[in-house]
Amino acid sequence: MLANQKPEKPFIAFALGGGAAKGWAHIGMLTFLQEAGIHPDFICGTSMGSVAGGCFAAGRLDELKEFAFSMTKRRMFSFIDVRLGGGIIKGNHLVAELTKYLGDTQFSDLKIPFVSIATELATGHEIWLRDGEIVPAMRASFAIPGVISPLNIEGRWLTDGALVNPIPVSVCRAFGARIVIAFGLTSAVYLARNQTEDYHDQNVMKNKHEMVELVKSIRSGLHKVKTPEPSIGSVTLASFNIMQDRIARTRLAGDPPDAMITPNVAHIGSFDFHKAEELYDLGYDAARKALPSILNAIKTVGL
């Protein structure tokens, strides 16, 4: 079934969100769900969610895991092809690595229908990439503004999909999904989940009080901490992450998923690609904890 064909029956969809290096957690989440027998009929991904989702749809998740686990701080620099232009990194080395595993795989070749989300720079429109080769679609989807250069596809300059749809639940709905399982990596969705859990579980109130007191003590001492002025790269990434969090919060409020997996990856930096094993474990464990809610959602609609 092609990604542009709407299914004739209810089905399960995965919506994989962006998160730069934190996206390695997707591999752990997908692996657990596969082992648990939760198989999607449709996948949509934004940014690193597009990379993980596309590899999963192509049956190449194990290869992506092997690549992720091979990353070290030293090896990371080999993928940084610095240039002056639309971004600090051109992205050719990353494309070459993805091409090693996926070649010229077309969307129509995939085992599972897949859509990659990007943003058109000229208009700000949300672009659903679902035809042609999947590697360029992934590359466009993870083009973080100011960091990785935008990509020209069919005359349109495209950049990171997280600018418009950080966790593409809405796209899954548009293709007829009855059950949407969201994979969220932003701090906004993690905090939202924790707030919901706290509301329903009075036993955590003591811990919440302790956390509030801790935050107060930290804030009171912030003026004493001297840090160097942030670099242009860190400012760009931090600004992008703030914007992504706010957009994710707004879009999920208007179109919530049926179940959400949200590993706590707040302590991982956007370029900590060398922490793949830790991220994999965090994703795997988060999916395990979310399994009851996923099974309940599936049972509710009678799949």
CSV table of C-alpha atoms in Angstrom, one decimal:
chain,number,residue,atom,x,y,z
A,1,MET,CA,0.0,0.0,0.0
A,2,LEU,CA,1.4,3.4,-1.0
A,3,ALA,CA,1.6,6.2,1.6
A,4,ASN,CA,-0.8,8.4,-0.4
A,5,GLN,CA,-3.5,5.7,-0.3
A,6,LYS,CA,-5.9,5.9,2.6
A,7,PRO,CA,-6.5,2.5,4.2
A,8,GLU,CA,-9.9,0.8,4.0
A,9,LYS,CA,-10.0,-0.3,7.6
A,10,PRO,CA,-9.0,1.1,11.0
A,11,PHE,CA,-5.3,0.8,11.7
A,12,ILE,CA,-2.5,1.8,14.1
A,13,ALA,CA,-0.1,4.6,13.2
A,14,PHE,CA,3.2,5.7,14.8
A,15,ALA,CA,4.0,9.5,15.0
A,16,LEU,CA,7.7,10.0,15.6
A,17,GLY,CA,8.8,13.4,16.9
A,18,GLY,CA,11.9,15.4,16.4
A,19,GLY,CA,14.7,15.8,18.9
A,20,ALA,CA,18.1,15.8,17.2
A,21,ALA,CA,20.5,13.3,19.1
A,22,LYS,CA,17.6,12.4,21.4
A,23,GLY,CA,16.1,10.7,18.3
A,24,TRP,CA,18.2,7.6,19.0
A,25,ALA,CA,15.6,6.9,21.7
A,26,HIS,CA,13.2,6.1,18.9
A,27,ILE,CA,15.2,3.0,18.1
A,28,GLY,CA,14.6,1.6,21.6
A,29,MET,CA,10.9,2.5,21.5
A,30,LEU,CA,10.4,0.9,18.1
A,31,THR,CA,12.3,-2.2,19.2
A,32,PHE,CA,10.2,-2.8,22.3
A,33,LEU,CA,6.9,-2.3,20.4
A,34,GLN,CA,8.0,-4.7,17.8
A,35,GLU,CA,8.9,-7.3,20.4
A,36,ALA,CA,5.5,-6.7,22.1
A,37,GLY,CA,3.7,-7.4,18.9
A,38,ILE,CA,2.5,-3.8,18.3
A,39,HIS,CA,2.8,-3.4,14.5
A,40,PRO,CA,2.0,-0.1,12.7
A,41,ASP,CA,0.1,0.1,9.4
A,42,PHE,CA,1.4,3.7,8.9
A,43,ILE,CA,4.4,5.7,10.1
A,44,CYS,CA,5.0,9.4,10.0
A,45,GLY,CA,8.2,11.1,11.2
A,46,THR,CA,9.6,14.6,11.8
A,47,SER,CA,13.3,15.3,11.8
A,48,MET,CA,15.1,12.4,13.6
A,49,GLY,CA,11.7,10.8,13.9
A,50,SER,CA,11.8,10.7,10.1
A,51,VAL,CA,15.1,8.9,10.0
A,52,ALA,CA,14.1,6.3,12.6
A,53,GLY,CA,10.6,5.9,11.1
A,54,GLY,CA,11.9,5.6,7.6
A,55,CYS,CA,14.5,3.0,8.5
A,56,PHE,CA,11.8,1.0,10.4
A,57,ALA,CA,9.4,1.2,7.5
A,58,ALA,CA,12.2,-0.1,5.2
A,59,GLY,CA,13.2,-2.9,7.6
A,60,ARG,CA,16.5,-1.4,8.4
A,61,LEU,CA,16.1,-0.5,12.0
A,62,ASP,CA,18.9,-2.9,13.1
A,63,GLU,CA,21.3,-1.2,10.7
A,64,LEU,CA,20.4,2.2,12.1
A,65,LYS,CA,20.9,0.9,15.6
A,66,GLU,CA,24.4,-0.5,14.7
A,67,PHE,CA,25.3,2.9,13.2
A,68,ALA,CA,24.0,4.8,16.3
A,69,PHE,CA,25.9,2.6,18.7
A,70,SER,CA,29.1,3.1,16.7
A,71,MET,CA,29.0,6.9,17.2
A,72,THR,CA,31.8,8.4,19.4
A,73,LYS,CA,32.7,12.0,20.0
A,74,ARG,CA,35.6,11.5,17.6
A,75,ARG,CA,33.5,9.9,14.9
A,76,MET,CA,30.9,12.7,15.2
A,77,PHE,CA,33.3,15.2,13.8
A,78,SER,CA,33.7,13.1,10.6
A,79,PHE,CA,30.1,13.8,9.8
A,80,ILE,CA,30.4,17.6,10.1
A,81,ASP,CA,31.1,19.0,6.7
A,82,VAL,CA,31.4,22.7,7.6
A,83,ARG,CA,30.4,25.2,5.0
A,84,LEU,CA,29.2,28.8,4.6
A,85,GLY,CA,25.6,29.0,3.4
A,86,GLY,CA,22.2,28.1,4.7
A,87,GLY,CA,23.7,26.1,7.6
A,88,ILE,CA,26.9,25.3,9.4
A,89,ILE,CA,26.7,21.6,8.2
A,90,LYS,CA,26.0,20.7,4.6
A,91,GLY,CA,24.8,17.2,5.5
A,92,ASN,CA,26.5,15.2,2.6
A,93,HIS,CA,28.3,12.9,5.0
A,94,LEU,CA,25.0,12.1,6.8
A,95,VAL,CA,23.3,11.4,3.5
A,96,ALA,CA,26.1,9.1,2.4
A,97,GLU,CA,25.7,7.1,5.6
A,98,LEU,CA,22.0,6.7,5.2
A,99,THR,CA,22.4,5.8,1.5
A,100,LYS,CA,24.7,2.9,2.6
A,101,TYR,CA,21.7,1.3,4.3
A,102,LEU,CA,18.8,2.5,2.1
A,103,GLY,CA,20.3,3.1,-1.3
A,104,ASP,CA,17.8,4.5,-3.7
A,105,THR,CA,14.8,3.0,-1.8
A,106,GLN,CA,11.6,4.6,-2.9
A,107,PHE,CA,8.5,5.3,-0.8
A,108,SER,CA,6.7,2.8,-2.9
A,109,ASP,CA,9.2,0.1,-1.9
A,110,LEU,CA,8.6,0.3,1.8
A,111,LYS,CA,7.0,-2.4,3.8
A,112,ILE,CA,5.0,0.1,5.8
A,113,PRO,CA,3.5,3.3,4.3
A,114,PHE,CA,5.6,6.3,5.5
A,115,VAL,CA,5.5,10.1,5.4
A,116,SER,CA,8.3,12.4,6.2
A,117,ILE,CA,7.5,16.0,7.4
A,118,ALA,CA,9.4,19.0,6.2
A,119,THR,CA,8.8,22.8,6.2
A,120,GLU,CA,8.9,24.9,3.0
A,121,LEU,CA,11.1,28.0,3.7
A,122,ALA,CA,9.4,30.3,1.2
A,123,THR,CA,5.9,29.8,2.5
A,124,GLY,CA,6.2,28.2,5.9
A,125,HIS,CA,3.9,25.4,4.7
A,126,GLU,CA,4.0,21.9,6.2
A,127,ILE,CA,5.2,19.5,3.4
A,128,TRP,CA,4.3,15.8,3.4
A,129,LEU,CA,7.0,14.0,1.5
A,130,ARG,CA,5.7,10.6,0.3
A,131,ASP,CA,7.0,10.0,-3.2
A,132,GLY,CA,10.4,9.3,-4.7
A,133,GLU,CA,13.5,8.4,-2.8
A,134,ILE,CA,13.2,8.3,1.0
A,135,VAL,CA,16.8,9.5,1.9
A,136,PRO,CA,16.4,13.0,0.5
A,137,ALA,CA,13.0,13.2,2.3
A,138,MET,CA,14.7,12.3,5.6
A,139,ARG,CA,17.5,14.8,4.8
A,140,ALA,CA,15.0,17.6,4.3
A,141,SER,CA,13.1,16.7,7.4
A,142,PHE,CA,16.2,17.0,9.8
A,143,ALA,CA,17.6,20.2,8.3
A,144,ILE,CA,17.7,22.2,11.6
A,145,PRO,CA,17.6,25.9,10.7
A,146,GLY,CA,21.0,27.5,10.8
A,147,VAL,CA,22.7,24.3,11.6
A,148,ILE,CA,22.1,21.9,8.7
A,149,SER,CA,21.5,23.4,5.2
A,150,PRO,CA,18.0,23.3,3.7
A,151,LEU,CA,17.5,20.9,0.8
A,152,ASN,CA,16.0,21.7,-2.6
A,153,ILE,CA,13.4,19.2,-3.7
A,154,GLU,CA,11.5,19.9,-6.9
A,155,GLY,CA,12.3,23.6,-6.7
A,156,ARG,CA,11.3,24.1,-3.1
A,157,TRP,CA,13.8,24.7,-0.3
A,158,LEU,CA,12.8,22.5,2.6
A,159,THR,CA,14.0,22.5,6.2
A,160,ASP,CA,13.3,20.8,9.5
A,161,GLY,CA,9.7,19.6,9.9
A,162,ALA,CA,9.7,20.4,13.6
A,163,LEU,CA,9.2,24.1,12.7
A,164,VAL,CA,5.6,23.2,11.9
A,165,ASN,CA,4.7,19.8,13.2
A,166,PRO,CA,7.2,18.4,15.9
A,167,ILE,CA,5.1,15.3,16.6
A,168,PRO,CA,3.0,14.6,13.5
A,169,VAL,CA,-0.2,13.1,15.1
A,170,SER,CA,-2.3,15.2,12.8
A,171,VAL,CA,-0.9,13.6,9.7
A,172,CYS,CA,-1.6,10.1,11.0
A,173,ARG,CA,-5.2,11.2,11.6
A,174,ALA,CA,-5.5,12.7,8.1
A,175,PHE,CA,-4.6,9.3,6.6
A,176,GLY,CA,-7.4,7.6,8.6
A,177,ALA,CA,-5.6,6.3,11.6
A,178,ARG,CA,-7.9,5.0,14.4
A,179,ILE,CA,-5.1,4.6,16.9
A,180,VAL,CA,-2.1,7.0,17.0
A,181,ILE,CA,0.8,6.2,19.2
A,182,ALA,CA,3.1,9.3,19.6
A,183,PHE,CA,6.8,9.2,20.3
A,184,GLY,CA,7.6,12.4,22.0
A,185,LEU,CA,11.1,13.7,22.9
A,186,THR,CA,10.6,17.3,23.7
A,187,SER,CA,10.5,18.5,27.3
A,188,ALA,CA,7.0,19.9,26.8
A,189,VAL,CA,5.4,16.5,26.3
A,190,TYR,CA,7.4,14.9,29.1
A,191,LEU,CA,6.3,17.5,31.5
A,192,ALA,CA,2.8,17.3,30.3
A,193,ARG,CA,2.7,13.6,30.9
A,194,ASN,CA,4.2,14.0,34.4
A,195,GLN,CA,1.7,16.7,35.2
A,196,THR,CA,-1.2,14.3,34.2
A,197,GLU,CA,0.3,11.5,36.3
A,198,ASP,CA,0.7,13.7,39.3
A,199,TYR,CA,-2.9,14.8,39.1
A,200,HIS,CA,-4.1,11.3,39.2
A,201,ASP,CA,-1.6,10.0,41.7
A,202,GLN,CA,-1.7,11.7,45.1
A,203,ASN,CA,1.2,9.6,46.3
A,204,VAL,CA,3.6,11.8,44.4
A,205,MET,CA,2.6,15.0,46.2
A,206,LYS,CA,5.4,14.7,48.7
A,207,ASN,CA,8.0,14.3,46.0
A,208,LYS,CA,6.5,17.2,44.1
A,209,HIS,CA,6.9,19.4,47.2
A,210,GLU,CA,10.5,18.4,47.6
A,211,MET,CA,11.1,19.1,43.9
A,212,VAL,CA,9.6,22.6,44.2
A,213,GLU,CA,11.8,23.4,47.2
A,214,LEU,CA,14.8,22.2,45.2
A,215,VAL,CA,13.9,24.4,42.2
A,216,LYS,CA,13.6,27.4,44.6
A,217,SER,CA,17.0,26.8,46.1
A,218,ILE,CA,18.6,26.5,42.6
A,219,ARG,CA,16.9,29.7,41.4
A,220,SER,CA,18.0,31.6,44.5
A,221,GLY,CA,21.6,30.7,43.7
A,222,LEU,CA,21.6,31.3,39.9
A,223,HIS,CA,22.9,34.8,40.2
A,224,LYS,CA,26.1,33.5,41.8
A,225,VAL,CA,26.8,31.2,38.9
A,226,LYS,CA,29.1,32.6,36.2
A,227,THR,CA,29.0,30.9,32.8
A,228,PRO,CA,30.7,31.8,29.5
A,229,GLU,CA,28.6,33.6,26.8
A,230,PRO,CA,26.8,30.9,24.7
A,231,SER,CA,28.1,30.3,21.2
A,232,ILE,CA,26.0,31.1,18.1
A,233,GLY,CA,25.5,27.3,17.6
A,234,SER,CA,24.2,26.7,21.1
A,235,VAL,CA,21.9,29.8,20.9
A,236,THR,CA,20.5,28.5,17.6
A,237,LEU,CA,19.8,25.1,19.0
A,238,ALA,CA,18.4,26.3,22.3
A,239,SER,CA,16.1,28.7,20.4
A,240,PHE,CA,14.9,26.0,18.1
A,241,ASN,CA,14.3,23.6,21.0
A,242,ILE,CA,12.2,26.2,22.8
A,243,MET,CA,10.1,26.9,19.7
A,244,GLN,CA,9.7,23.1,19.1
A,245,ASP,CA,8.5,22.6,22.6
A,246,ARG,CA,5.9,25.3,22.4
A,247,ILE,CA,4.6,24.2,19.0
A,248,ALA,CA,4.4,20.6,20.2
A,249,ARG,CA,2.4,21.6,23.3
A,250,THR,CA,-0.1,23.5,21.2
A,251,ARG,CA,-0.5,20.9,18.5
A,252,LEU,CA,-0.9,18.0,20.9
A,253,ALA,CA,-3.5,19.9,22.8
A,254,GLY,CA,-5.6,20.3,19.7
A,255,ASP,CA,-5.0,16.8,18.3
A,256,PRO,CA,-3.9,14.4,21.1
A,257,PRO,CA,-2.7,10.9,20.4
A,258,ASP,CA,-4.4,7.8,21.8
A,259,ALA,CA,-1.2,6.9,23.6
A,260,MET,CA,2.1,8.5,24.1
A,261,ILE,CA,5.7,7.3,24.8
A,262,THR,CA,7.8,10.0,26.4
A,263,PRO,CA,11.3,8.9,27.6
A,264,ASN,CA,12.9,11.3,30.0
A,265,VAL,CA,15.8,12.6,27.8
A,266,ALA,CA,15.9,16.2,29.1
A,267,HIS,CA,19.4,15.7,30.3
A,268,ILE,CA,20.7,14.7,26.9
A,269,GLY,CA,22.1,17.4,24.7
A,270,SER,CA,21.0,18.0,21.1
A,271,PHE,CA,24.3,16.9,19.7
A,272,ASP,CA,25.1,14.1,22.2
A,273,PHE,CA,24.9,11.5,19.3
A,274,HIS,CA,27.6,9.5,21.2
A,275,LYS,CA,25.0,8.6,23.9
A,276,ALA,CA,23.1,6.2,21.7
A,277,GLU,CA,23.2,3.3,24.0
A,278,GLU,CA,21.8,5.3,26.9
A,279,LEU,CA,19.1,6.8,24.7
A,280,TYR,CA,18.2,3.4,23.3
A,281,ASP,CA,17.7,2.1,26.9
A,282,LEU,CA,15.6,5.1,27.9
A,283,GLY,CA,13.4,4.7,24.9
A,284,TYR,CA,13.0,1.0,25.4
A,285,ASP,CA,12.1,1.4,29.0
A,286,ALA,CA,9.6,4.2,28.3
A,287,ALA,CA,7.8,2.1,25.7
A,288,ARG,CA,7.6,-0.8,28.2
A,289,LYS,CA,6.0,1.5,30.8
A,290,ALA,CA,3.6,2.9,28.1
A,291,LEU,CA,2.5,-0.6,27.0
A,292,PRO,CA,-0.6,-0.8,29.3
A,293,SER,CA,-2.0,2.5,27.9
A,294,ILE,CA,-1.3,1.4,24.4
A,295,LEU,CA,-3.1,-1.9,24.8
A,296,ASN,CA,-6.0,-0.2,26.5
A,297,ALA,CA,-6.3,2.3,23.5
A,298,ILE,CA,-6.3,-0.6,21.1
A,299,LYS,CA,-8.9,-2.5,23.1
A,300,THR,CA,-11.1,0.5,23.3
A,301,VAL,CA,-11.6,0.7,19.5
A,302,GLY,CA,-11.8,-3.1,19.2
A,303,LEU,CA,-8.8,-3.7,17.0
